[in-house]
Coordinates of C-alpha atoms and ligand atoms in Angstrom, one line a residue:
Chain A
M12 CA -24.1 -54.1 6.2
A13 CA -22.3 -50.9 5.8
L14 CA -18.8 -52.3 6.4
A15 CA -19.3 -55.0 3.8
A16 CA -20.3 -52.3 1.3
I17 CA -16.9 -50.5 1.5
K18 CA -15.0 -53.7 0.9
P19 CA -15.0 -53.4 -2.9
I20 CA -13.9 -49.8 -2.6
V21 CA -11.0 -50.8 -0.4
R22 CA -10.1 -53.5 -2.9
R23 CA -10.1 -51.2 -5.9
H24 CA -8.3 -48.3 -4.2
A25 CA -5.0 -49.4 -2.6
E26 CA -4.6 -45.9 -1.1
I27 CA -7.6 -46.1 1.2
G28 CA -5.5 -47.7 3.9
I29 CA -2.9 -44.9 4.1
V30 CA -5.6 -42.2 3.9
L31 CA -7.3 -43.7 7.0
I32 CA -4.0 -43.9 8.7
A33 CA -3.3 -40.3 7.9
V34 CA -6.6 -39.2 9.3
L35 CA -6.1 -41.3 12.4
L36 CA -2.6 -39.9 13.0
V37 CA -3.8 -36.3 12.5
V38 CA -6.5 -36.7 15.1
V39 CA -4.1 -38.5 17.6
F40 CA -1.3 -35.9 17.0
A41 CA -3.7 -33.0 17.3
L42 CA -5.3 -34.2 20.5
S43 CA -2.0 -35.3 22.2
S44 CA 0.2 -32.3 21.6
E45 CA -1.6 -29.4 23.2
G46 CA -1.7 -27.4 20.1
R47 CA 2.1 -27.7 19.4
W48 CA 1.5 -29.9 16.4
A49 CA -1.8 -28.7 15.0
N50 CA -1.2 -25.1 14.5
A51 CA -1.0 -23.1 11.2
Y52 CA 2.7 -22.7 11.3
N53 CA 3.5 -26.3 12.0
I54 CA 1.0 -27.6 9.5
G55 CA 2.6 -25.2 6.9
T56 CA 6.0 -26.7 7.7
I57 CA 4.7 -30.2 7.4
L58 CA 3.2 -29.4 4.0
Q59 CA 6.4 -27.9 2.8
V60 CA 8.4 -31.0 3.8
T61 CA 5.7 -33.1 2.3
A62 CA 6.0 -31.2 -1.0
T63 CA 9.7 -31.7 -1.5
L64 CA 9.6 -35.3 -0.3
G65 CA 6.4 -35.8 -2.3
L66 CA 8.0 -34.7 -5.6
M67 CA 10.7 -37.2 -5.0
T68 CA 8.1 -39.8 -4.1
L69 CA 6.1 -39.2 -7.3
G70 CA 9.2 -39.9 -9.3
V71 CA 10.0 -43.1 -7.4
A72 CA 6.4 -44.2 -7.8
L73 CA 6.7 -43.9 -11.6
V74 CA 9.9 -46.0 -11.6
I75 CA 8.1 -48.5 -9.3
A76 CA 5.2 -48.6 -11.7
S77 CA 7.6 -49.7 -14.5
G78 CA 8.8 -52.6 -12.3
E79 CA 12.1 -51.1 -11.3
I80 CA 13.3 -49.1 -8.3
D81 CA 15.4 -46.0 -7.9
I82 CA 17.2 -45.5 -4.6
S83 CA 19.6 -42.8 -5.9
V84 CA 17.0 -40.1 -5.6
G85 CA 18.4 -38.8 -2.2
S86 CA 21.6 -37.9 -3.9
T87 CA 19.9 -36.5 -7.0
F88 CA 17.9 -34.3 -4.6
G89 CA 21.2 -33.1 -3.1
I90 CA 22.8 -32.5 -6.5
G91 CA 19.7 -30.6 -7.6
A92 CA 19.9 -28.4 -4.5
L93 CA 23.6 -27.7 -4.9
V94 CA 23.5 -26.9 -8.7
Y95 CA 20.6 -24.6 -8.0
L96 CA 22.3 -22.7 -5.1
W97 CA 25.6 -22.4 -6.9
L98 CA 23.9 -21.0 -10.1
A99 CA 21.2 -18.9 -8.4
L100 CA 24.0 -16.6 -7.1
R101 CA 25.1 -16.0 -10.7
V102 CA 22.1 -16.2 -12.9
D103 CA 18.3 -15.8 -12.6
P104 CA 17.0 -18.5 -10.2
A105 CA 14.6 -19.7 -13.0
L106 CA 17.6 -20.5 -15.2
A107 CA 19.5 -22.1 -12.2
A108 CA 16.5 -24.3 -11.6
L109 CA 16.4 -25.3 -15.2
A110 CA 20.0 -26.4 -15.0
A111 CA 19.4 -28.3 -11.8
L112 CA 16.4 -30.1 -13.3
T113 CA 18.6 -31.0 -16.3
A114 CA 21.3 -32.4 -14.0
G115 CA 18.6 -34.5 -12.3
G116 CA 17.3 -35.6 -15.6
L117 CA 20.8 -36.6 -16.6
I118 CA 21.3 -38.7 -13.5
G119 CA 18.0 -40.4 -14.3
A120 CA 19.2 -40.9 -17.8
V121 CA 22.4 -42.6 -16.5
N122 CA 20.3 -44.9 -14.3
G123 CA 17.9 -45.7 -17.1
W124 CA 20.6 -46.2 -19.6
L125 CA 22.5 -48.6 -17.4
V126 CA 19.4 -50.5 -16.4
T127 CA 18.0 -51.0 -19.9
R128 CA 21.3 -51.4 -21.7
T129 CA 23.1 -53.8 -19.4
G130 CA 20.1 -55.5 -17.8
T131 CA 21.7 -55.0 -14.3
P132 CA 19.1 -54.9 -11.6
S133 CA 18.0 -51.3 -10.9
L134 CA 18.6 -51.8 -7.2
I135 CA 22.3 -52.3 -7.8
V136 CA 22.6 -49.6 -10.5
T137 CA 20.9 -47.0 -8.4
L138 CA 22.7 -48.0 -5.2
G139 CA 25.9 -47.3 -7.2
T140 CA 24.7 -43.9 -8.4
L141 CA 23.4 -43.1 -4.9
M142 CA 26.9 -43.4 -3.6
I143 CA 28.6 -41.8 -6.6
F144 CA 26.5 -38.6 -6.5
R145 CA 26.5 -38.4 -2.8
G146 CA 30.3 -38.5 -3.0
I147 CA 30.3 -35.8 -5.7
A148 CA 28.0 -33.6 -3.6
I149 CA 30.3 -33.9 -0.6
A150 CA 33.4 -33.3 -2.8
L151 CA 31.8 -30.2 -4.4
T152 CA 31.0 -28.6 -1.1
S153 CA 34.2 -30.0 0.6
G154 CA 32.6 -29.7 4.1
F155 CA 31.1 -26.3 3.6
A156 CA 27.6 -25.2 2.6
F157 CA 26.5 -23.5 -0.5
S158 CA 24.3 -20.6 0.5
I159 CA 22.6 -17.5 -0.8
P160 CA 23.0 -14.4 1.4
Y161 CA 19.8 -13.2 3.0
K162 CA 19.7 -10.0 1.0
D163 CA 19.6 -12.0 -2.3
R164 CA 16.8 -14.3 -1.2
T165 CA 14.3 -12.2 -3.1
G166 CA 12.8 -11.8 -6.6
I167 CA 9.7 -13.4 -8.1
S168 CA 11.5 -16.5 -9.5
Y169 CA 13.3 -17.1 -6.2
R170 CA 10.1 -16.9 -4.3
L171 CA 8.2 -19.1 -6.7
L172 CA 10.9 -21.8 -6.4
G173 CA 10.3 -22.6 -2.7
G174 CA 11.7 -19.4 -1.4
G175 CA 8.4 -17.7 -0.6
E176 CA 4.7 -18.2 0.2
I177 CA 1.4 -17.7 -1.4
L178 CA -1.7 -17.5 0.8
G179 CA 0.5 -18.7 3.7
L180 CA 1.6 -21.8 1.9
N181 CA 5.2 -22.4 0.7
T182 CA 5.3 -22.3 -3.1
S183 CA 6.7 -25.8 -3.2
V184 CA 3.2 -27.0 -2.4
I185 CA 1.9 -25.5 -5.6
W186 CA 4.6 -27.4 -7.6
L187 CA 3.6 -30.6 -5.9
V188 CA -0.1 -30.1 -6.8
L189 CA 0.8 -29.2 -10.3
M190 CA 3.0 -32.2 -10.8
L191 CA 0.4 -34.5 -9.2
V192 CA -2.2 -33.3 -11.7
V193 CA 0.1 -33.5 -14.7
L194 CA 1.5 -36.9 -13.8
G195 CA -1.9 -38.3 -12.8
A196 CA -3.2 -37.3 -16.3
M197 CA -0.2 -38.8 -18.0
L198 CA -0.6 -42.0 -16.1
R199 CA -4.3 -42.6 -16.5
L200 CA -5.3 -40.7 -19.6
M201 CA -2.3 -41.0 -22.0
P202 CA -0.8 -43.8 -24.0
W203 CA 2.5 -43.4 -22.0
G204 CA 0.8 -44.3 -18.8
N205 CA -0.9 -47.3 -20.3
R206 CA 2.5 -48.6 -21.5
L207 CA 4.3 -47.7 -18.3
L208 CA 1.8 -49.8 -16.2
A209 CA 1.9 -52.6 -18.8
V210 CA 5.6 -52.8 -18.7
G211 CA 5.5 -53.0 -14.9
G212 CA 2.7 -55.6 -15.0
S213 CA 4.3 -57.9 -17.5
S214 CA 7.2 -56.5 -19.6
D215 CA 7.2 -59.6 -21.8
S216 CA 3.5 -59.1 -22.7
A217 CA 4.1 -55.4 -23.2
L218 CA 7.0 -56.2 -25.5
S219 CA 5.0 -58.7 -27.5
R220 CA 2.4 -55.9 -28.2
G221 CA 5.1 -53.7 -29.7
V222 CA 5.8 -51.6 -26.6
R223 CA 9.3 -50.3 -26.6
V224 CA 9.9 -51.5 -23.0
D225 CA 13.4 -50.0 -22.7
R226 CA 12.3 -46.5 -23.8
V227 CA 9.4 -46.6 -21.4
K228 CA 11.6 -47.6 -18.5
F229 CA 14.2 -45.0 -19.5
S230 CA 11.6 -42.3 -19.5
A231 CA 10.5 -43.3 -16.0
F232 CA 14.0 -42.9 -14.7
V233 CA 14.4 -39.5 -16.4
F234 CA 11.2 -38.3 -14.9
C235 CA 12.3 -39.6 -11.5
G236 CA 15.6 -37.9 -11.6
T237 CA 14.0 -34.6 -12.7
L238 CA 11.4 -34.7 -10.0
A239 CA 14.0 -35.5 -7.3
A240 CA 16.1 -32.5 -8.5
L241 CA 12.9 -30.3 -8.5
G242 CA 12.4 -31.3 -4.8
G243 CA 16.0 -30.4 -4.1
V244 CA 15.6 -27.0 -5.8
L245 CA 12.5 -26.2 -3.8
E246 CA 14.1 -27.3 -0.5
A247 CA 17.2 -25.3 -1.3
G248 CA 15.0 -22.3 -2.1
K249 CA 13.3 -22.7 1.3
L250 CA 16.5 -23.1 3.3
G251 CA 18.7 -20.8 1.2
S252 CA 21.6 -23.1 1.8
A253 CA 22.7 -26.7 1.5
D254 CA 25.7 -28.9 2.2
G255 CA 26.8 -32.2 0.9
S256 CA 24.5 -34.2 3.0
M257 CA 21.3 -32.6 1.6
G258 CA 18.7 -35.2 1.0
R259 CA 20.5 -38.1 2.7
L260 CA 18.2 -41.0 3.6
M261 CA 15.3 -39.3 1.9
E262 CA 15.4 -42.1 -0.7
L263 CA 14.3 -44.5 2.0
Q264 CA 11.4 -42.2 3.0
A265 CA 10.3 -41.9 -0.6
I266 CA 10.3 -45.7 -1.1
A267 CA 8.5 -46.2 2.3
A268 CA 5.9 -43.5 1.2
C269 CA 5.3 -45.4 -2.1
V270 CA 4.8 -48.7 -0.4
L271 CA 2.6 -47.3 2.4
G272 CA 0.6 -45.6 -0.3
G273 CA -0.3 -48.8 -2.1
C274 CA 2.4 -49.0 -4.8
L275 CA 3.2 -52.6 -5.6
L276 CA 7.0 -53.0 -5.5
A277 CA 6.7 -55.7 -8.2
G278 CA 5.4 -53.0 -10.5
G279 CA 2.3 -52.3 -12.5
R280 CA 0.1 -50.9 -9.7
I281 CA 0.7 -47.5 -8.2
S282 CA -1.3 -44.7 -6.6
L283 CA 0.1 -41.2 -6.8
I284 CA -2.3 -39.9 -4.2
G285 CA -1.5 -42.8 -2.0
A286 CA 2.2 -42.2 -2.3
L287 CA 1.8 -38.5 -1.5
T288 CA -0.4 -39.4 1.5
G289 CA 2.5 -41.7 2.6
A290 CA 4.9 -38.8 2.3
F291 CA 2.5 -36.6 4.4
V292 CA 2.3 -39.3 7.0
L293 CA 6.1 -39.6 7.3
S294 CA 6.5 -35.8 7.5
S295 CA 3.7 -35.6 10.1
I296 CA 5.3 -38.3 12.3
Q297 CA 8.7 -36.5 12.0
S298 CA 7.2 -33.2 13.0
Y299 CA 5.3 -34.7 15.9
L300 CA 8.5 -36.3 17.3
V301 CA 10.2 -32.9 17.0
V302 CA 7.4 -30.8 18.7
M303 CA 7.1 -33.4 21.4
S304 CA 10.9 -33.0 21.9
V305 CA 11.7 -36.7 21.5
R306 CA 15.4 -37.1 22.0
P307 CA 17.0 -37.4 18.5
Q308 CA 18.6 -40.7 19.3
W309 CA 15.1 -42.2 19.6
F310 CA 13.8 -40.4 16.6
M311 CA 14.8 -43.0 13.9
V312 CA 13.6 -45.9 16.1
L313 CA 10.2 -44.4 16.6
L314 CA 9.8 -43.3 13.0
G315 CA 10.7 -46.9 11.9
L316 CA 8.3 -48.4 14.4
I317 CA 5.4 -46.2 13.3
V318 CA 6.2 -47.0 9.7
V319 CA 6.1 -50.8 10.4
A320 CA 2.8 -50.4 12.4
A321 CA 1.3 -48.4 9.6
A322 CA 2.3 -51.0 7.0
L323 CA 0.9 -53.8 9.1
G324 CA -2.4 -51.9 9.6
D325 CA -2.7 -51.2 5.9
R326 CA -2.0 -54.9 5.1
S327 CA -4.6 -56.2 7.5
L328 CA -7.1 -53.7 6.0
R329 CA -6.4 -55.0 2.5
Q330 CA -6.7 -58.6 3.6
W331 CA -9.9 -57.9 5.3
A332 CA -11.2 -56.3 2.1
L333 CA -10.2 -59.4 0.1
R334 CA -12.2 -61.7 2.3
R335 CA -15.7 -62.4 1.2
Chain B
M26 CA 1.7 -74.8 -55.0
T27 CA 2.1 -71.0 -55.3
Q28 CA 4.2 -69.3 -57.9
K29 CA 4.2 -65.9 -56.2
P30 CA 7.2 -65.0 -54.2
P31 CA 6.8 -65.9 -50.5
L32 CA 5.5 -63.4 -48.0
I33 CA 7.9 -64.6 -45.3
S34 CA 11.1 -66.3 -46.2
V35 CA 13.4 -67.7 -43.5
R36 CA 16.9 -68.6 -44.7
N37 CA 19.4 -70.7 -42.7
L38 CA 18.2 -69.4 -39.4
N39 CA 20.2 -70.2 -36.2
L40 CA 19.3 -69.0 -32.7
Y41 CA 21.2 -69.6 -29.5
F42 CA 20.0 -69.0 -26.0
G43 CA 23.5 -68.8 -24.4
A44 CA 25.1 -72.1 -25.3
F45 CA 21.7 -73.8 -26.2
H46 CA 21.2 -74.2 -29.9
A47 CA 17.4 -73.6 -30.1
L48 CA 17.0 -73.2 -33.9
R49 CA 19.3 -75.1 -36.2
D50 CA 19.6 -73.9 -39.8
V51 CA 15.9 -73.5 -40.4
S52 CA 14.8 -72.5 -43.8
V53 CA 11.1 -72.2 -44.7
D54 CA 8.8 -70.1 -46.9
F55 CA 5.3 -68.9 -46.1
H56 CA 2.9 -67.5 -48.7
A57 CA 0.0 -65.2 -48.6
G58 CA -3.4 -66.9 -48.7
E59 CA -1.9 -70.0 -47.2
M60 CA -2.5 -71.8 -43.9
V61 CA 0.5 -73.5 -42.5
G62 CA 0.4 -75.9 -39.6
L63 CA 3.5 -75.9 -37.5
V64 CA 3.8 -79.0 -35.4
G65 CA 6.4 -80.9 -33.4
D66 CA 7.2 -82.2 -29.9
N67 CA 7.3 -80.1 -26.8
G68 CA 10.4 -78.0 -26.9
A69 CA 10.9 -78.5 -30.6
G70 CA 11.4 -74.8 -31.3
K71 CA 8.0 -73.9 -32.7
T72 CA 7.4 -71.0 -30.4
T73 CA 11.0 -69.9 -30.8
L74 CA 10.7 -69.8 -34.5
I75 CA 7.5 -67.7 -34.6
R76 CA 9.0 -65.4 -31.9
V77 CA 11.7 -64.6 -34.5
L78 CA 9.0 -63.9 -37.1
C79 CA 7.1 -61.6 -34.7
G80 CA 10.3 -59.8 -33.7
I81 CA 10.7 -60.9 -30.1
H82 CA 14.0 -62.8 -30.7
A83 CA 16.7 -61.7 -33.1
P84 CA 18.4 -64.6 -34.9
S85 CA 22.0 -65.4 -34.1
S86 CA 22.6 -66.0 -37.8
G87 CA 20.6 -66.3 -41.0
E88 CA 18.0 -64.1 -42.6
V89 CA 14.4 -63.4 -42.6
Y90 CA 12.7 -61.7 -45.6
F91 CA 9.3 -60.1 -45.3
D92 CA 7.6 -59.3 -48.6
G93 CA 10.9 -59.6 -50.4
R94 CA 12.8 -57.2 -48.0
K95 CA 15.4 -58.4 -45.6
V96 CA 14.5 -57.7 -42.0
D97 CA 17.3 -55.8 -40.3
T98 CA 15.9 -54.9 -36.9
F99 CA 13.9 -57.4 -34.9
H100 CA 11.3 -55.8 -32.6
P101 CA 7.6 -56.6 -32.2
K102 CA 6.8 -53.0 -33.0
N103 CA 8.3 -53.4 -36.5
A104 CA 6.6 -56.8 -37.0
I105 CA 3.2 -55.3 -36.0
D106 CA 3.7 -52.3 -38.2
Q107 CA 4.4 -54.6 -41.1
G108 CA 1.1 -56.4 -40.5
I109 CA 2.0 -59.4 -38.4
E110 CA -0.4 -60.2 -35.6
T111 CA 0.5 -62.9 -33.2
I112 CA -1.4 -64.8 -30.6
Q113 CA 1.4 -65.7 -28.2
Q114 CA 1.4 -68.9 -26.2
S115 CA 2.3 -67.6 -22.8
V116 CA 2.3 -63.8 -23.0
G117 CA 0.2 -61.0 -24.5
L118 CA -2.0 -59.8 -21.7
C119 CA -1.1 -57.7 -18.7
D120 CA -3.0 -58.8 -15.7
N121 CA -3.0 -55.4 -14.1
L122 CA -4.7 -53.6 -17.0
S123 CA -8.4 -53.7 -18.1
I124 CA -9.5 -55.6 -21.1
A125 CA -9.9 -52.4 -23.1
R126 CA -6.4 -51.2 -22.2
N127 CA -4.9 -54.5 -23.1
F128 CA -6.7 -54.6 -26.3
Y129 CA -5.0 -51.5 -27.6
L130 CA -1.7 -51.8 -25.8
G131 CA 1.0 -50.3 -28.0
R132 CA -1.4 -48.8 -30.5
E133 CA -3.7 -46.8 -28.3
P134 CA -6.3 -44.7 -30.1
V135 CA -6.1 -41.0 -29.1
R136 CA -8.0 -37.8 -29.3
R137 CA -5.8 -34.7 -29.3
I138 CA -6.8 -31.9 -27.1
L139 CA -4.4 -28.9 -27.6
G140 CA -2.0 -31.4 -29.2
I141 CA -2.0 -33.6 -26.1
P142 CA -2.7 -37.2 -27.0
L143 CA -5.5 -38.5 -24.6
L144 CA -6.7 -42.1 -24.7
D145 CA -10.0 -42.5 -26.6
F146 CA -11.8 -44.6 -24.0
A147 CA -15.0 -44.7 -25.9
R148 CA -13.4 -46.4 -28.9
M149 CA -11.3 -48.7 -26.7
R150 CA -14.4 -49.9 -24.9
E151 CA -16.5 -50.2 -28.0
M152 CA -14.2 -52.6 -29.9
S153 CA -13.3 -54.7 -26.9
T154 CA -16.9 -55.0 -25.9
R155 CA -17.8 -56.2 -29.3
V156 CA -15.1 -58.9 -29.1
I157 CA -16.2 -60.0 -25.6
R158 CA -19.7 -60.6 -27.0
Q159 CA -18.5 -62.3 -30.2
F160 CA -16.6 -64.8 -28.2
G161 CA -19.5 -65.5 -25.9
L162 CA -17.8 -64.4 -22.7
R163 CA -20.0 -64.3 -19.6
D164 CA -22.4 -61.4 -19.6
N165 CA -21.0 -59.9 -16.5
V166 CA -17.5 -59.4 -18.1
S167 CA -17.0 -55.8 -19.0
A168 CA -14.3 -54.1 -21.0
D169 CA -13.2 -52.2 -17.8
D170 CA -12.5 -55.4 -15.9
D171 CA -8.9 -56.2 -15.1
V172 CA -7.6 -59.2 -17.1
E173 CA -6.5 -60.7 -13.8
R174 CA -10.1 -61.8 -13.1
L175 CA -10.6 -63.7 -16.3
S176 CA -10.4 -67.5 -16.7
G177 CA -7.8 -69.1 -19.0
G178 CA -10.3 -69.6 -21.8
E179 CA -11.5 -66.0 -21.5
R180 CA -8.0 -64.7 -21.8
Q181 CA -7.4 -66.8 -24.8
S182 CA -10.6 -65.5 -26.4
I183 CA -9.4 -61.9 -25.8
K184 CA -6.1 -62.6 -27.4
I185 CA -7.6 -64.3 -30.4
G186 CA -10.3 -61.6 -30.8
R187 CA -7.7 -58.9 -30.7
A188 CA -5.5 -60.6 -33.4
V189 CA -8.6 -61.1 -35.6
E190 CA -9.7 -57.5 -35.2
F191 CA -6.3 -56.1 -36.1
K192 CA -5.7 -58.7 -38.8
N193 CA -3.6 -57.3 -41.5
R194 CA -1.4 -59.5 -43.6
V195 CA -0.2 -62.3 -41.3
V196 CA -1.8 -64.0 -38.3
I197 CA 0.3 -66.3 -36.2
M198 CA -1.5 -68.5 -33.7
D199 CA 0.5 -70.4 -31.1
E200 CA -1.7 -73.2 -29.8
P201 CA -4.7 -70.9 -30.0
T202 CA -7.3 -73.5 -28.9
N203 CA -5.6 -74.1 -25.5
H204 CA -8.0 -73.6 -22.6
L205 CA -10.9 -73.3 -25.0
S206 CA -14.2 -75.3 -24.9
V207 CA -15.2 -77.5 -27.8
R208 CA -17.6 -74.8 -29.1
E209 CA -14.9 -72.1 -29.0
R210 CA -12.4 -74.4 -30.7
E211 CA -14.7 -74.7 -33.7
H212 CA -15.1 -70.9 -33.7
V213 CA -11.4 -70.3 -33.7
N214 CA -10.7 -72.8 -36.4
E215 CA -13.5 -71.2 -38.5
L216 CA -11.9 -67.8 -37.9
A217 CA -8.5 -69.2 -39.0
R218 CA -10.1 -70.5 -42.2
Q219 CA -11.8 -67.2 -42.9
L220 CA -8.5 -65.3 -42.5
R221 CA -6.8 -67.6 -45.0
D222 CA -9.7 -67.2 -47.4
Q223 CA -9.4 -63.5 -47.1
G224 CA -5.8 -63.8 -48.5
L225 CA -3.9 -63.6 -45.2
L226 CA -1.0 -65.9 -44.3
V227 CA -2.0 -68.0 -41.2
I228 CA 0.6 -69.9 -39.3
Y229 CA -1.1 -72.3 -36.9
I230 CA 0.8 -74.1 -34.2
T231 CA -0.8 -77.0 -32.5
H232 CA -0.2 -80.5 -31.1
D233 CA -3.4 -81.8 -32.7
I234 CA -2.1 -83.1 -36.0
F235 CA -5.4 -84.6 -37.1
Q236 CA -7.2 -81.3 -36.6
V237 CA -4.6 -79.2 -38.3
H238 CA -4.3 -81.6 -41.2
R239 CA -8.0 -81.0 -42.0
L240 CA -7.5 -77.3 -41.6
A241 CA -4.1 -76.4 -43.2
D242 CA -2.7 -76.4 -46.7
R243 CA 0.8 -77.3 -45.6
I244 CA 2.4 -78.9 -42.6
V245 CA 5.8 -78.1 -41.2
I246 CA 7.2 -80.4 -38.6
M247 CA 10.0 -79.3 -36.2
E248 CA 12.2 -81.4 -34.0
N249 CA 15.1 -80.4 -31.8
G250 CA 15.2 -76.9 -33.4
Q251 CA 15.3 -78.3 -36.9
K252 CA 12.7 -78.5 -39.7
I253 CA 12.3 -82.2 -40.4
E254 CA 9.3 -82.2 -42.7
D255 CA 7.6 -79.6 -44.9
T256 CA 4.7 -81.0 -47.1
T257 CA 1.3 -80.1 -48.4
T258 CA -1.6 -81.8 -46.7
D259 CA -2.7 -83.5 -49.9
R260 CA 0.7 -85.3 -50.2
M261 CA 0.8 -86.9 -46.8
S262 CA -1.9 -88.2 -44.5
A263 CA -2.3 -87.2 -40.9
E264 CA -1.3 -90.7 -39.8
D265 CA 2.0 -90.5 -41.7
L266 CA 2.7 -87.1 -40.2
E267 CA 1.9 -88.3 -36.8
A268 CA 4.4 -91.1 -37.2
V269 CA 7.1 -88.7 -38.2
I270 CA 6.5 -86.6 -35.0
R271 CA 6.2 -89.7 -32.9
H272 CA 9.5 -91.1 -34.0
G273 CA 11.2 -87.7 -34.0
G274 CA 13.9 -86.7 -36.4
R275 CA 16.1 -89.8 -36.0
V276 CA 13.7 -92.2 -37.7
V277 CA 13.4 -89.9 -40.6
E278 CA 17.1 -89.6 -40.9
K279 CA 17.4 -93.4 -40.9
A280 CA 14.7 -93.7 -43.5
E281 CA 16.5 -91.2 -45.7
A282 CA 19.9 -92.8 -45.2
Ligands
LIG6 N1 14.1 -67.4 -23.6 C1 14.7 -68.6 -23.6 N2 15.8 -68.9 -23.0 C2 16.4 -70.1 -23.0 N3 15.9 -71.2 -23.5 C3 14.7 -71.0 -24.2 C4 14.0 -69.8 -24.2 N4 12.9 -69.9 -24.9 C5 12.8 -71.2 -25.2 N5 13.9 -71.9 -24.8 C6 14.2 -73.3 -25.0 O1 14.1 -73.5 -26.4 C7 13.5 -74.8 -26.7 C8 12.4 -74.6 -27.6 O2 11.3 -74.0 -27.0 P1 10.0 -73.6 -27.7 O3 9.2 -72.8 -26.7 O4 10.3 -73.0 -29.0 O5 9.3 -75.0 -27.9 P2 7.9 -75.4 -28.5 O6 8.2 -76.2 -29.8 O7 7.1 -74.2 -28.7 O8 7.3 -76.3 -27.5 P3 5.8 -76.4 -26.9 O9 5.0 -77.3 -27.8 O10 5.9 -77.1 -25.5 O11 5.2 -75.1 -26.8 C9 13.1 -75.4 -25.3 O12 14.1 -76.4 -25.0 C10 13.2 -74.2 -24.4 O13 13.6 -74.6 -23.1
LIG7 MG1 5.4 -73.5 -27.8

């Protein structure tokens, strides 16, 4: 029958579960919020939040593909935002963004270097850098915010970097789509992607075929740091200001988005589309709780509950698909 | 038997895994156009020795010469570039990738579009499909199937087929007939013979001393990380070699003393 026919599709595409959950949530949220959730302005906001979280999520997905994990991305996001804001006041925003991306790439390089050179588990290494760079972000701002005066929030490069809209969509969404296409092509169509997934699937086997496992993992960390910083730049461009807590706890959302999206934490199997759908689901839930004026103290609890429910739903769907 | 300088020469090789002394002062030569059987008990160090030759392990001390040049950096990439293909005992295939992707892992063929290297899927499929058919895999196995779904023998066939396709100067086979049916064993042994006849060096690890005695030109026996015997097959019978393995290194030492 028809249901049995879709089983193989569900089996092959780990992201089907999260896509169904996203559709379900959109319908429920739209019907139950009397237009407060499903309006152009709110959807635009959700997409902007999805874009900055999504860029971070794409990077984390690459590291997960290689069989490692990067939980320092929340701090990298914050550093990217601060470097961008500090420099955007002094030089062209495009240059400021380049510097911020370089900073993010360097943080990724530190993570990658420590993981591949010392063999320390990436969870520990990036937990360390998560704290280090959060500390640096707080120290740099010393309790204040870096911000760009309203009158300076103009110019083509400022607006292209999250500080403006095109066709009613924040420009960060364009960056997200661009990166999704580029990374998707690198992952599926280029030797780099083949090796990245091989390393995550079995690093010993990849090594035995002459893959330079350390270099591949290192590159994943550098991409991850750079993408997190890009997210930070775009968020900073949108808000025009940032303090030392910028991006806090976002690393957890990014990892949750990856797992919900069908990325295997053990490595070797990821879905970029799935991970982004995961990021969209998380941003949608957040926005729903805000527009429904859920008291902030319940916010985290509800978010967590919905994430667990979504994960369980996805899991039972996959198990159903595996049954004959 | 050969006057030519050896293709691979191992000199006083020692390898430690932490405190464990896995290879003890191993010296052995391998020549082009020769098939060498490497035998010995479980845990004797056969796999460890060939993992040095194919670049996975770097020795703690001692030297390896390839084609007269001392090997300085040990990495599988270097070994493969030098022409050493290895059928590993326990690794070599990534379950999460398709047969075609596994086949070319680390040496993917590309077409460049605007300078960007894109995988040449047509070529990847073509060669791996040919090998699938040569090794008589089930008809419904396709080059795009994930390796995860293959049986032990099918995996082994893919690994052997890959090494034979990419054959260059050396083919190392670590228990290649594991998991294989009688028919496929014959096929693999025939392939090994052909490679030797084509002038390649073939190093063949196995526990079947009688079989390898028929096949190989020379037999090297290892025990406890040491080489305890190195002889041509016309100088020692399979029964004598089996006795050496059965009694381990100690009996031989006694006999020598
Ligand atoms: N990576 C490693 N770390 C620590 N010890 C190892 C490692 N690899 C092998 N050993 C040890 O080295 C010894 C030799 O192992 P090796 O795999 O070379 O044996 P083998 O002769 O190939 O045996 P078998 O016939 O069972 O395949 C064993 O005692 C094994 O436990
Ligand atoms: Mg072995």
